């Protein structure tokens, strides 16, 4: 009997195993039913608590999941699996730094635990600590050469470095050995440099017909298949493949659209009127680029990073982590504590952010922070870093929503349905409109369509807003060599494409999305 099962009778162990299997398969409600009786009979058993924490995490109840897991971990502080589970829960809650610590502890306690090394690599990637991430992923692959997800993520690192052929070769090597490796299929799809063959399409369709394929692989393969079908002009089938993949993902973790909108309203209200922020002249060193995914933010970063004074840092987690630290210090969730903040407090948070991001100013005096969802924190940015520039990237809402729907975006659960996408877009739209009207000297609305129509005029306006002198290299941004840490890594290394619209090819198939967005329906 496993030491983790100690204290349970045979019937309880069978229920726990059934709950674990359902949880691994993403069947959250089924796992909850198996665990219900155990929670009554053994409410403080560490394995029961660990399973319950996993269920809470998949339901989006992140803080409750973490608190439950702490109770389990207090009973088994030397159990690597428990630290690994805690790391996963912390990462899903956005507490990346603490998650890294938890995964490192798991690796220390059980160095041969490949999944812990893989999870550490994933979390370090999210923290934009790519050299450390590669080392962790290589350790995972050394321990488990067949760990397809780790090898696919190493392929992603090659793609970020612009080594497209090497990345494609790595994905193909994984698929040769494990044709069901979903992230390798998606890695190939996301390269956007070659089209899938008819044999590739058949292979992906065969994977989706198998009953032994893990849900993560099924989701990623579904998105890759959709991309292949789109390339072949089979748009109805492509949307069907995406809908199937998103339905699986939504079963695993639902999105609370109404709760999110209420949270956005509360944040905007907490900063209206703007509080007295830091009196120190902080923030000249940073340009925040905020947006919905797939709105041209990586392109804006590439343009700015082509300037001799700017380093493109990518999607940094530091701003929300600083706010999370303050929430923990005050014992209140953000934005409940905003009203109690004094200028000295905002200055402290601003300096904390600059301390965390000092690495990005070692080569150049200014850096970009391109974490998309920082649009929610514009009020906090203005209070913490009064000299920071904030560029809000916009793209046509139909194109943006369709592109998000087609992209395999982990931990962006609002992308699973047209209704949730439309609501999320409206939350973004009202927030950005509010802040650009209130703070026009510090918040710029940048249009992707305007950039495509008149690149030089738009780039000059962007540089003027950022108080940067014009440099011709910004017009030739595709020639800039740098790591690009986003799904658009391949695209921004090419000249500006004036024909990126996807919606016209889908025609009336997108009428349900148009309806959700409140847009006119397609004629004909």
Short mmCIF file of C-alpha atoms in Angstrom, two decimals:
data_model
loop_
_atom_site.label_atom_id
_atom_site.label_comp_id
_atom_site.label_asym_id
_atom_site.label_seq_id
_atom_site.Cartn_x
_atom_site.Cartn_y
_atom_site.Cartn_z
CA UNK A 1 0.00 0.00 0.00
CA UNK A 2 1.26 3.47 -0.89
CA UNK A 3 2.19 5.57 2.17
CA UNK A 4 -0.09 8.27 0.77
CA UNK A 5 -3.08 5.93 1.26
CA UNK A 6 -2.29 5.17 4.88
CA UNK A 7 -5.36 5.47 7.10
CA UNK A 8 -7.85 4.58 4.37
CA UNK A 9 -9.75 1.29 4.05
CA UNK A 10 -10.03 -0.61 0.77
CA UNK A 11 -13.32 0.99 -0.23
CA UNK A 12 -11.99 4.49 0.43
CA UNK A 13 -8.85 3.73 -1.58
CA UNK A 14 -10.94 2.59 -4.54
CA UNK A 15 -12.96 5.81 -4.40
CA UNK A 16 -9.78 7.88 -4.21
CA UNK A 17 -8.26 6.10 -7.21
CA UNK A 18 -11.47 6.65 -9.18
CA UNK A 19 -11.44 10.34 -8.25
CA UNK A 20 -7.79 10.61 -9.30
CA UNK A 21 -8.43 8.97 -12.66
CA UNK A 22 -11.41 11.23 -13.34
CA UNK A 23 -9.39 14.29 -12.35
CA UNK A 24 -6.49 13.28 -14.62
CA UNK A 25 -8.99 12.95 -17.47
CA UNK A 26 -10.42 16.40 -16.73
CA UNK A 27 -13.83 15.04 -15.62
CA UNK A 28 -14.11 17.41 -12.70
CA UNK A 29 -17.73 16.76 -11.73
CA UNK A 30 -17.17 13.01 -11.76
CA UNK A 31 -14.08 13.42 -9.59
CA UNK A 32 -16.10 15.52 -7.18
CA UNK A 33 -18.78 12.82 -6.89
CA UNK A 34 -16.17 10.16 -6.11
CA UNK A 35 -14.60 12.42 -3.49
CA UNK A 36 -17.82 13.57 -1.79
CA UNK A 37 -18.09 10.66 0.63
CA UNK A 38 -14.35 10.68 1.36
CA UNK A 39 -14.46 14.36 2.31
CA UNK A 40 -17.07 13.55 4.94
CA UNK A 41 -15.34 10.45 6.28
CA UNK A 42 -11.72 11.68 5.98
CA UNK A 43 -11.84 15.50 5.75
CA UNK A 44 -8.17 16.00 6.71
CA UNK A 45 -6.57 13.04 4.98
CA UNK A 46 -3.73 14.48 2.86
CA UNK A 47 -4.63 12.60 -0.33
CA UNK A 48 -8.27 13.58 -0.02
CA UNK A 49 -7.18 17.18 0.42
CA UNK A 50 -4.82 16.97 -2.57
CA UNK A 51 -7.60 15.65 -4.80
CA UNK A 52 -9.98 18.32 -3.55
CA UNK A 53 -7.38 21.00 -4.24
CA UNK A 54 -7.08 19.75 -7.80
CA UNK A 55 -10.84 19.89 -8.30
CA UNK A 56 -11.03 23.42 -6.89
CA UNK A 57 -8.18 24.53 -9.13
CA UNK A 58 -9.88 23.24 -12.29
CA UNK A 59 -13.06 25.01 -11.22
CA UNK A 60 -11.17 28.28 -11.05
CA UNK A 61 -11.35 28.57 -7.24
CA UNK A 62 -7.63 29.20 -7.07
CA UNK A 63 -7.15 30.60 -3.58
CA UNK A 64 -9.34 27.95 -1.99
CA UNK A 65 -7.40 25.29 -3.92
CA UNK A 66 -4.08 26.65 -2.65
CA UNK A 67 -5.32 26.86 0.94
CA UNK A 68 -6.58 23.27 0.76
CA UNK A 69 -3.28 22.08 -0.67
CA UNK A 70 -1.38 23.83 2.13
CA UNK A 71 -3.30 21.68 4.62
CA UNK A 72 -2.27 18.57 2.71
CA UNK A 73 1.35 19.68 2.34
CA UNK A 74 1.67 20.40 6.05
CA UNK A 75 1.17 16.68 6.64
CA UNK A 76 3.60 15.53 3.93
CA UNK A 77 6.26 18.27 3.66
CA UNK A 78 8.85 15.88 2.20
CA UNK A 79 6.61 14.51 -0.56
CA UNK A 80 7.77 15.70 -3.98
CA UNK A 81 4.38 14.98 -5.56
CA UNK A 82 2.70 17.32 -3.09
CA UNK A 83 5.09 20.15 -3.94
CA UNK A 84 4.51 19.45 -7.63
CA UNK A 85 0.74 19.70 -7.15
CA UNK A 86 1.16 22.92 -5.18
CA UNK A 87 3.31 24.36 -7.95
CA UNK A 88 0.62 23.59 -10.50
CA UNK A 89 -2.08 25.26 -8.42
CA UNK A 90 0.08 28.33 -7.78
CA UNK A 91 0.95 28.62 -11.45
CA UNK A 92 -2.70 28.44 -12.50
CA UNK A 93 -3.43 31.20 -9.98
CA UNK A 94 -0.74 33.41 -11.54
CA UNK A 95 1.69 33.16 -8.61
CA UNK A 96 4.58 32.20 -10.89
CA UNK A 97 7.48 32.98 -8.56
CA UNK A 98 6.12 30.86 -5.73
CA UNK A 99 5.23 28.12 -8.21
CA UNK A 100 8.85 28.00 -9.38
CA UNK A 101 9.95 27.57 -5.76
CA UNK A 102 7.47 24.70 -5.29
CA UNK A 103 8.61 22.90 -8.43
CA UNK A 104 12.27 23.36 -7.50
CA UNK A 105 11.53 21.80 -4.11
CA UNK A 106 9.86 18.84 -5.84
CA UNK A 107 12.94 18.39 -8.03
CA UNK A 108 15.23 18.54 -4.98
CA UNK A 109 13.18 15.95 -3.09
CA UNK A 110 12.87 13.59 -6.06
CA UNK A 111 15.48 14.44 -8.73
CA UNK A 112 14.29 11.62 -10.99
CA UNK A 113 10.75 13.05 -11.20
CA UNK A 114 10.60 14.07 -14.86
CA UNK A 115 7.17 15.69 -14.62
CA UNK A 116 8.42 18.09 -11.93
CA UNK A 117 11.34 19.15 -14.16
CA UNK A 118 8.90 19.64 -17.04
CA UNK A 119 6.53 21.71 -14.91
CA UNK A 120 9.48 23.77 -13.70
CA UNK A 121 10.46 24.40 -17.32
CA UNK A 122 6.92 25.51 -18.16
CA UNK A 123 6.81 27.92 -15.23
CA UNK A 124 10.26 29.35 -15.96
CA UNK A 125 9.11 29.93 -19.55
CA UNK A 126 6.14 31.88 -18.22
CA UNK A 127 8.55 33.93 -16.12
CA UNK A 128 10.62 34.67 -19.27
CA UNK A 129 13.62 32.93 -17.68
CA UNK A 130 14.32 31.02 -20.86
CA UNK A 131 17.88 29.79 -20.23
CA UNK A 132 16.77 28.25 -16.94
CA UNK A 133 13.68 26.85 -18.65
CA UNK A 134 15.75 25.11 -21.32
CA UNK A 135 17.98 23.53 -18.63
CA UNK A 136 14.93 22.20 -16.76
CA UNK A 137 13.30 20.86 -19.92
CA UNK A 138 16.53 19.16 -20.98
CA UNK A 139 16.64 17.48 -17.57
CA UNK A 140 13.07 16.26 -18.08
CA UNK A 141 13.96 14.85 -21.51
CA UNK A 142 17.11 13.20 -20.14
CA UNK A 143 15.05 11.48 -17.46
CA UNK A 144 12.18 10.64 -19.81
CA UNK A 145 13.26 10.68 -23.49
CA UNK A 146 9.67 9.96 -24.46
CA UNK A 147 8.31 13.06 -22.69
CA UNK A 148 6.73 14.55 -25.81
CA UNK A 149 5.46 17.74 -24.16
CA UNK A 150 8.92 18.63 -22.87
CA UNK A 151 10.50 18.00 -26.26
CA UNK A 152 7.80 20.05 -27.98
CA UNK A 153 8.43 22.92 -25.56
CA UNK A 154 12.12 22.74 -26.38
CA UNK A 155 11.05 23.06 -30.01
CA UNK A 156 9.12 26.19 -29.00
CA UNK A 157 12.33 27.64 -27.58
CA UNK A 158 14.03 27.11 -30.95
CA UNK A 159 11.13 28.89 -32.64
CA UNK A 160 11.47 31.86 -30.28
CA UNK A 161 15.11 32.13 -31.33
CA UNK A 162 14.10 32.25 -34.99
CA UNK A 163 15.43 28.74 -35.70
CA UNK A 164 12.33 27.71 -37.59
CA UNK A 165 13.78 24.74 -39.49
CA UNK A 166 15.36 23.32 -36.34
CA UNK A 167 12.07 23.72 -34.46
CA UNK A 168 10.15 21.97 -37.24
CA UNK A 169 12.67 19.13 -37.25
CA UNK A 170 12.30 18.69 -33.48
CA UNK A 171 8.50 18.58 -33.70
CA UNK A 172 8.73 16.02 -36.53
CA UNK A 173 11.12 13.84 -34.51
CA UNK A 174 8.64 13.82 -31.63
CA UNK A 175 5.75 12.89 -33.93
CA UNK A 176 7.71 10.11 -35.58
CA UNK A 177 7.94 8.42 -32.20
CA UNK A 178 4.62 9.59 -30.73
CA UNK A 179 2.04 10.58 -33.36
CA UNK A 180 -0.42 11.48 -30.59
CA UNK A 181 1.86 14.22 -29.20
CA UNK A 182 -0.55 17.13 -29.50
CA UNK A 183 1.85 19.94 -28.64
CA UNK A 184 4.19 18.81 -31.41
CA UNK A 185 1.34 18.97 -33.91
CA UNK A 186 0.42 22.39 -32.60
CA UNK A 187 4.05 23.50 -32.66
CA UNK A 188 4.19 22.72 -36.37
CA UNK A 189 0.90 24.53 -36.95
CA UNK A 190 2.06 27.59 -35.05
CA UNK A 191 5.25 27.92 -37.08
CA UNK A 192 3.08 29.18 -39.98
CA UNK A 193 5.86 28.53 -42.48
CA UNK A 194 4.75 25.30 -44.15
CA UNK A 195 1.44 23.68 -44.89
CA UNK A 196 0.40 20.31 -43.56
CA UNK A 197 0.20 17.48 -46.09
CA UNK A 198 -2.82 15.27 -46.70
CA UNK A 199 -0.93 12.55 -44.78
CA UNK A 200 -0.54 14.93 -41.81
CA UNK A 201 -4.28 15.65 -41.83
CA UNK A 202 -5.04 11.93 -41.91
CA UNK A 203 -2.63 11.32 -39.04
CA UNK A 204 -4.24 14.00 -36.88
CA UNK A 205 -7.72 12.73 -37.65
CA UNK A 206 -6.59 9.22 -36.67
CA UNK A 207 -5.26 10.56 -33.35
CA UNK A 208 -8.61 12.15 -32.56
CA UNK A 209 -10.41 8.85 -33.20
CA UNK A 210 -8.29 6.99 -30.65
CA UNK A 211 -9.71 6.40 -27.19
CA UNK A 212 -6.34 6.28 -25.42
CA UNK A 213 -5.22 9.84 -26.21
CA UNK A 214 -4.90 12.22 -23.26
CA UNK A 215 -7.22 15.23 -23.32
CA UNK A 216 -4.32 17.72 -23.49
CA UNK A 217 -3.08 15.97 -26.64
CA UNK A 218 -6.59 15.77 -28.05
CA UNK A 219 -7.10 19.53 -27.57
CA UNK A 220 -3.76 20.55 -29.10
CA UNK A 221 -4.16 18.14 -32.03
CA UNK A 222 -7.65 19.50 -32.66
CA UNK A 223 -6.32 23.04 -32.95
CA UNK A 224 -3.55 21.89 -35.29
CA UNK A 225 -6.03 20.00 -37.44
CA UNK A 226 -8.20 23.11 -37.61
CA UNK A 227 -5.22 25.12 -38.85
CA UNK A 228 -4.53 22.49 -41.55
CA UNK A 229 -8.16 22.46 -42.66
CA UNK A 230 -8.20 26.26 -42.79
CA UNK A 231 -5.10 26.22 -45.01
CA UNK A 232 -6.91 23.80 -47.31
CA UNK A 233 -9.94 26.10 -47.55
CA UNK A 234 -12.17 23.67 -45.61
CA UNK A 235 -13.50 26.36 -43.31
CA UNK A 236 -16.64 24.69 -41.97
CA UNK A 237 -14.61 21.61 -41.03
CA UNK A 238 -11.96 23.84 -39.48
CA UNK A 239 -14.51 25.55 -37.23
CA UNK A 240 -15.89 22.15 -36.30
CA UNK A 241 -12.46 20.92 -35.22
CA UNK A 242 -11.93 24.06 -33.11
CA UNK A 243 -15.36 23.74 -31.51
CA UNK A 244 -14.61 20.13 -30.55
CA UNK A 245 -11.22 21.04 -29.04
CA UNK A 246 -12.67 24.00 -27.15
CA UNK A 247 -15.54 21.88 -25.84
CA UNK A 248 -13.04 19.47 -24.25
CA UNK A 249 -11.08 22.35 -22.75
CA UNK A 250 -14.25 23.95 -21.41
CA UNK A 251 -15.29 20.74 -19.68
CA UNK A 252 -12.00 20.81 -17.84
CA UNK A 253 -12.21 24.43 -16.71
CA UNK A 254 -15.13 26.81 -17.16
CA UNK A 255 -14.90 30.59 -17.57
CA UNK A 256 -16.93 32.84 -15.27
CA UNK A 257 -17.71 35.62 -17.72
CA UNK A 258 -20.05 37.54 -15.41
CA UNK A 259 -17.63 37.32 -12.50
CA UNK A 260 -14.76 38.56 -14.65
CA UNK A 261 -16.78 41.53 -15.92
CA UNK A 262 -17.72 42.43 -12.36
CA UNK A 263 -14.04 42.30 -11.43
CA UNK A 264 -13.11 44.65 -14.28
CA UNK A 265 -15.84 47.07 -13.17
CA UNK A 266 -14.52 46.98 -9.59
CA UNK A 267 -10.94 47.68 -10.71
CA UNK A 268 -11.94 50.61 -12.90
CA UNK A 269 -14.10 52.05 -10.12
CA UNK A 270 -11.26 51.74 -7.59
CA UNK A 271 -9.06 53.97 -9.76
CA UNK A 272 -11.73 56.51 -10.77
CA UNK A 273 -10.95 59.23 -10.04
CA UNK A 274 -7.24 58.33 -10.17
CA UNK A 275 -5.68 58.17 -6.70
CA UNK A 276 -2.71 60.29 -5.68
CA UNK A 277 0.08 58.10 -7.02
CA UNK A 278 3.82 57.97 -6.52
CA UNK A 279 5.32 61.42 -6.32
CA UNK A 280 8.72 60.15 -7.49
CA UNK A 281 9.32 60.33 -11.28
CA UNK A 282 9.22 56.58 -11.82
CA UNK A 283 8.54 54.58 -14.96
CA UNK A 284 10.40 56.36 -17.75
CA UNK A 285 12.25 53.08 -18.28
CA UNK A 286 9.22 51.00 -19.32
CA UNK A 287 6.71 50.89 -22.16
CA UNK A 288 3.70 48.70 -21.40
CA UNK A 289 2.03 47.08 -24.43
CA UNK A 290 -1.44 45.79 -23.57
CA UNK A 291 -4.04 44.13 -25.75
CA UNK A 292 -6.18 41.13 -26.36
CA UNK A 293 -4.13 38.25 -27.78
CA UNK A 294 -3.75 38.23 -31.57
CA UNK A 295 -4.13 42.02 -31.85
CA UNK A 296 -0.69 42.95 -33.19
CA UNK A 297 1.02 43.54 -29.84
CA UNK A 298 4.04 41.40 -30.78
CA UNK A 299 4.39 43.47 -33.93
CA UNK A 300 4.40 46.69 -31.88
CA UNK A 301 7.01 45.22 -29.57
CA UNK A 302 9.16 44.19 -32.54
CA UNK A 303 8.97 47.73 -33.94
CA UNK A 304 9.97 49.28 -30.62
CA UNK A 305 12.66 46.67 -29.98
CA UNK A 306 14.22 47.65 -33.31
CA UNK A 307 15.07 51.01 -31.71
CA UNK A 308 18.58 51.37 -30.30
CA UNK A 309 17.23 52.45 -26.89
CA UNK A 310 14.65 49.68 -26.36
CA UNK A 311 14.87 46.03 -25.31
CA UNK A 312 11.82 43.88 -26.05
CA UNK A 313 11.35 41.81 -22.91
CA UNK A 314 8.18 39.98 -23.89
CA UNK A 315 5.27 38.96 -21.68
CA UNK A 316 6.55 39.69 -18.19
CA UNK A 317 4.55 38.47 -15.18
CA UNK A 318 6.01 41.07 -12.83
CA UNK A 319 3.23 43.66 -12.63
CA UNK A 320 0.46 41.29 -11.53
CA UNK A 321 2.93 39.56 -9.20
CA UNK A 322 3.75 42.87 -7.49
CA UNK A 323 0.02 43.46 -6.99
CA UNK A 324 -0.37 39.91 -5.69
CA UNK A 325 2.46 40.53 -3.19
CA UNK A 326 0.66 43.62 -1.91
CA UNK A 327 -2.60 41.69 -1.59
CA UNK A 328 -0.80 39.08 0.51
CA UNK A 329 0.84 41.78 2.64
CA UNK A 330 -2.49 43.50 3.33
CA UNK A 331 -4.59 40.35 3.60
CA UNK A 332 -7.06 41.70 1.02
CA UNK A 333 -7.65 40.91 -2.62
CA UNK A 334 -6.92 43.53 -5.28
CA UNK A 335 -8.50 46.10 -5.72
CA UNK A 336 -10.03 46.18 -2.23
CA UNK A 337 -6.92 47.81 -0.75
CA UNK A 338 -6.56 50.56 -3.38
CA UNK A 339 -8.47 53.12 -1.31
CA UNK A 340 -6.04 52.76 1.60
CA UNK A 341 -2.93 53.40 -0.51
CA UNK A 342 -0.86 56.53 0.01
CA UNK A 343 1.63 58.03 -2.48
CA UNK A 344 4.48 56.41 -0.55
CA UNK A 345 2.79 53.01 -0.97
CA UNK A 346 2.43 53.44 -4.73
CA UNK A 347 6.06 54.53 -4.92
CA UNK A 348 7.06 51.39 -3.00
CA UNK A 349 5.20 49.19 -5.48
CA UNK A 350 6.68 51.09 -8.43
CA UNK A 351 10.19 50.59 -7.11
CA UNK A 352 9.44 46.93 -6.46
CA UNK A 353 8.38 46.48 -10.09
CA UNK A 354 11.54 48.22 -11.35
CA UNK A 355 13.63 46.06 -9.03
CA UNK A 356 12.06 42.88 -10.39
CA UNK A 357 12.62 43.96 -14.00
CA UNK A 358 16.14 45.41 -13.62
CA UNK A 359 17.55 42.61 -15.79
CA UNK A 360 15.82 44.06 -18.85
CA UNK A 361 17.67 47.38 -18.53
CA UNK A 362 21.17 45.91 -18.56
CA UNK A 363 21.60 46.29 -22.34
CA UNK A 364 19.34 49.23 -23.16
CA UNK A 365 17.79 51.99 -21.01
CA UNK A 366 14.15 51.22 -21.90
CA UNK A 367 12.27 47.92 -22.06
CA UNK A 368 8.82 46.76 -23.13
CA UNK A 369 6.45 44.77 -20.95
CA UNK A 370 4.00 43.05 -23.30
CA UNK A 371 1.81 41.00 -20.97
CA UNK A 372 -1.58 41.29 -22.75
CA UNK A 373 -3.90 41.35 -19.74
CA UNK A 374 -2.12 44.28 -18.10
CA UNK A 375 -4.92 46.35 -19.67
CA UNK A 376 -6.82 45.52 -16.49
CA UNK A 377 -4.15 47.29 -14.43
CA UNK A 378 -3.75 50.59 -16.29
CA UNK A 379 -4.94 52.48 -13.22
CA UNK A 380 -2.36 50.73 -11.05
CA UNK A 381 0.40 51.37 -13.60
CA UNK A 382 -0.42 55.08 -13.61
CA UNK A 383 -0.29 55.19 -9.80
CA UNK A 384 2.92 53.16 -9.45
CA UNK A 385 4.87 54.41 -12.45
CA UNK A 386 3.58 57.87 -13.44
CA UNK A 387 6.09 58.31 -16.30
CA UNK A 388 5.44 54.93 -17.93
CA UNK A 389 3.96 54.83 -21.43
CA UNK A 390 1.04 52.48 -22.10
CA UNK A 391 0.29 51.37 -25.67
CA UNK A 392 -3.13 49.69 -26.08
CA UNK A 393 -3.20 47.59 -29.24
CA UNK A 394 -6.52 47.27 -31.01
CA UNK A 395 -7.61 45.19 -33.96
CA UNK A 396 -11.00 44.68 -35.61
CA UNK A 397 -13.10 42.83 -32.97
CA UNK A 398 -14.28 40.13 -35.38
CA UNK A 399 -10.73 39.39 -36.55
CA UNK A 400 -9.40 39.50 -32.98
CA UNK A 401 -12.06 37.16 -31.63
CA UNK A 402 -11.74 34.70 -34.51
CA UNK A 403 -7.97 34.65 -34.16
CA UNK A 404 -8.21 34.01 -30.40
CA UNK A 405 -10.75 31.26 -31.04
CA UNK A 406 -8.41 29.55 -33.54
CA UNK A 407 -5.29 29.87 -31.37
CA UNK A 408 -4.37 27.24 -28.78
CA UNK A 409 -4.06 29.69 -25.88
CA UNK A 410 -3.38 27.90 -22.60
CA UNK A 411 -5.05 29.42 -19.52
CA UNK A 412 -7.20 31.78 -21.60
CA UNK A 413 -10.50 30.05 -20.94
CA UNK A 414 -12.61 32.92 -22.29
CA UNK A 415 -11.60 31.86 -25.82
CA UNK A 416 -13.71 28.68 -25.75
CA UNK A 417 -17.08 30.13 -26.86
CA UNK A 418 -18.18 33.04 -29.03
CA UNK A 419 -20.24 34.46 -26.17
CA UNK A 420 -17.34 34.50 -23.72
CA UNK A 421 -15.02 35.97 -26.35
CA UNK A 422 -17.47 38.78 -27.09
CA UNK A 423 -17.91 39.60 -23.41
CA UNK A 424 -14.16 39.63 -22.86
CA UNK A 425 -13.67 41.93 -25.85
CA UNK A 426 -16.30 44.32 -24.47
CA UNK A 427 -14.54 44.39 -21.08
CA UNK A 428 -11.28 45.24 -22.83
CA UNK A 429 -12.93 47.85 -25.05
CA UNK A 430 -14.62 49.75 -22.23
CA UNK A 431 -11.51 49.74 -20.06
CA UNK A 432 -9.15 50.94 -22.77
CA UNK A 433 -11.61 53.57 -23.95
CA UNK A 434 -12.00 54.78 -20.37
CA UNK A 435 -8.29 55.13 -19.70
CA UNK A 436 -7.30 56.61 -23.05
CA UNK A 437 -9.97 59.30 -22.59
CA UNK A 438 -8.94 59.94 -18.98
CA UNK A 439 -5.16 59.85 -19.50
CA UNK A 440 -4.50 60.63 -23.21
CA UNK A 441 -0.93 61.81 -22.57
CA UNK A 442 0.02 58.45 -21.10
CA UNK A 443 -2.31 55.92 -22.79
CA UNK A 444 -2.19 55.49 -26.58
CA UNK A 445 -4.73 53.49 -28.57
CA UNK A 446 -2.82 51.87 -31.44
CA UNK A 447 -4.75 50.47 -34.40
CA UNK A 448 -3.45 47.41 -36.23
CA UNK A 449 -5.45 48.35 -39.32
CA UNK A 450 -3.95 51.88 -39.29
CA UNK A 451 -0.46 50.39 -39.09
CA UNK A 452 -1.12 48.17 -42.09
CA UNK A 453 -2.61 51.06 -44.08
CA UNK A 454 0.18 53.58 -43.41
CA UNK A 455 3.15 51.96 -41.62
CA UNK A 456 5.50 54.93 -41.51
CA UNK A 457 2.96 57.42 -40.20
CA UNK A 458 1.78 54.98 -37.56
CA UNK A 459 5.31 54.05 -36.47
CA UNK A 460 6.31 57.71 -36.21
CA UNK A 461 3.25 58.38 -34.05
CA UNK A 462 4.15 55.42 -31.85
CA UNK A 463 7.74 56.59 -31.40
CA UNK A 464 6.62 60.15 -30.66
CA UNK A 465 4.26 58.89 -27.97
CA UNK A 466 7.08 56.87 -26.41
CA UNK A 467 9.36 59.95 -26.54
CA UNK A 468 11.80 58.12 -28.80
CA UNK A 469 13.61 59.75 -31.72
CA UNK A 470 12.79 58.26 -35.10
CA UNK A 471 15.16 55.54 -36.33
CA UNK A 472 14.82 53.92 -39.79
CA UNK A 473 15.41 50.48 -38.26
CA UNK A 474 11.91 50.66 -36.79
CA UNK A 475 10.51 50.61 -40.34
CA UNK A 476 12.61 47.52 -41.13
CA UNK A 477 11.56 45.74 -37.93
CA UNK A 478 11.50 42.30 -39.60
CA UNK A 479 15.30 42.43 -39.93
CA UNK A 480 15.83 42.82 -36.17
CA UNK A 481 17.32 39.68 -34.66
CA UNK A 482 16.02 38.89 -31.17
CA UNK A 483 14.15 36.22 -29.27
CA UNK A 484 10.39 36.67 -29.76
CA UNK A 485 8.33 35.05 -27.05
CA UNK A 486 4.83 34.82 -28.49
CA UNK A 487 2.78 32.87 -31.06
CA UNK A 488 3.59 35.61 -33.60
CA UNK A 489 7.35 34.92 -33.43
CA UNK A 490 7.54 33.80 -37.05
CA UNK A 491 5.27 36.50 -38.46
CA UNK A 492 7.14 39.50 -37.05
CA UNK A 493 10.35 38.31 -38.74
CA UNK A 494 8.69 38.93 -42.10
CA UNK A 495 7.79 42.21 -43.85
CA UNK A 496 4.39 43.66 -42.93
CA UNK A 497 1.60 41.59 -44.47
CA UNK A 498 -1.27 43.78 -45.65
CA UNK A 499 -3.68 40.87 -46.02
CA UNK A 500 -4.04 39.10 -42.67
CA UNK A 501 -7.84 39.17 -42.41
CA UNK A 502 -9.29 35.69 -41.93
CA UNK A 503 -12.98 36.43 -41.37
CA UNK A 504 -13.94 37.03 -45.05
CA UNK A 505 -13.00 33.45 -45.94
CA UNK A 506 -15.49 32.15 -43.36
CA UNK A 507 -18.37 34.33 -44.53
CA UNK A 508 -21.71 33.57 -42.89
CA UNK A 509 -20.15 30.75 -40.84
CA UNK A 510 -19.12 33.49 -38.42
CA UNK A 511 -22.60 34.97 -38.04
CA UNK A 512 -22.95 33.50 -34.51
CA UNK A 513 -19.76 35.37 -33.56
CA UNK A 514 -21.02 38.53 -35.25
CA UNK A 515 -24.24 38.23 -33.27
CA UNK A 516 -22.33 37.85 -30.03
CA UNK A 517 -20.27 40.94 -30.84
CA UNK A 518 -23.33 42.95 -31.88
CA UNK A 519 -22.08 43.29 -35.47
CA UNK A 520 -24.12 43.11 -38.71
CA UNK A 521 -24.55 39.63 -40.15
CA UNK A 522 -22.88 38.52 -43.36
CA UNK A 523 -25.05 39.02 -46.43
CA UNK A 524 -25.40 36.00 -48.61
#
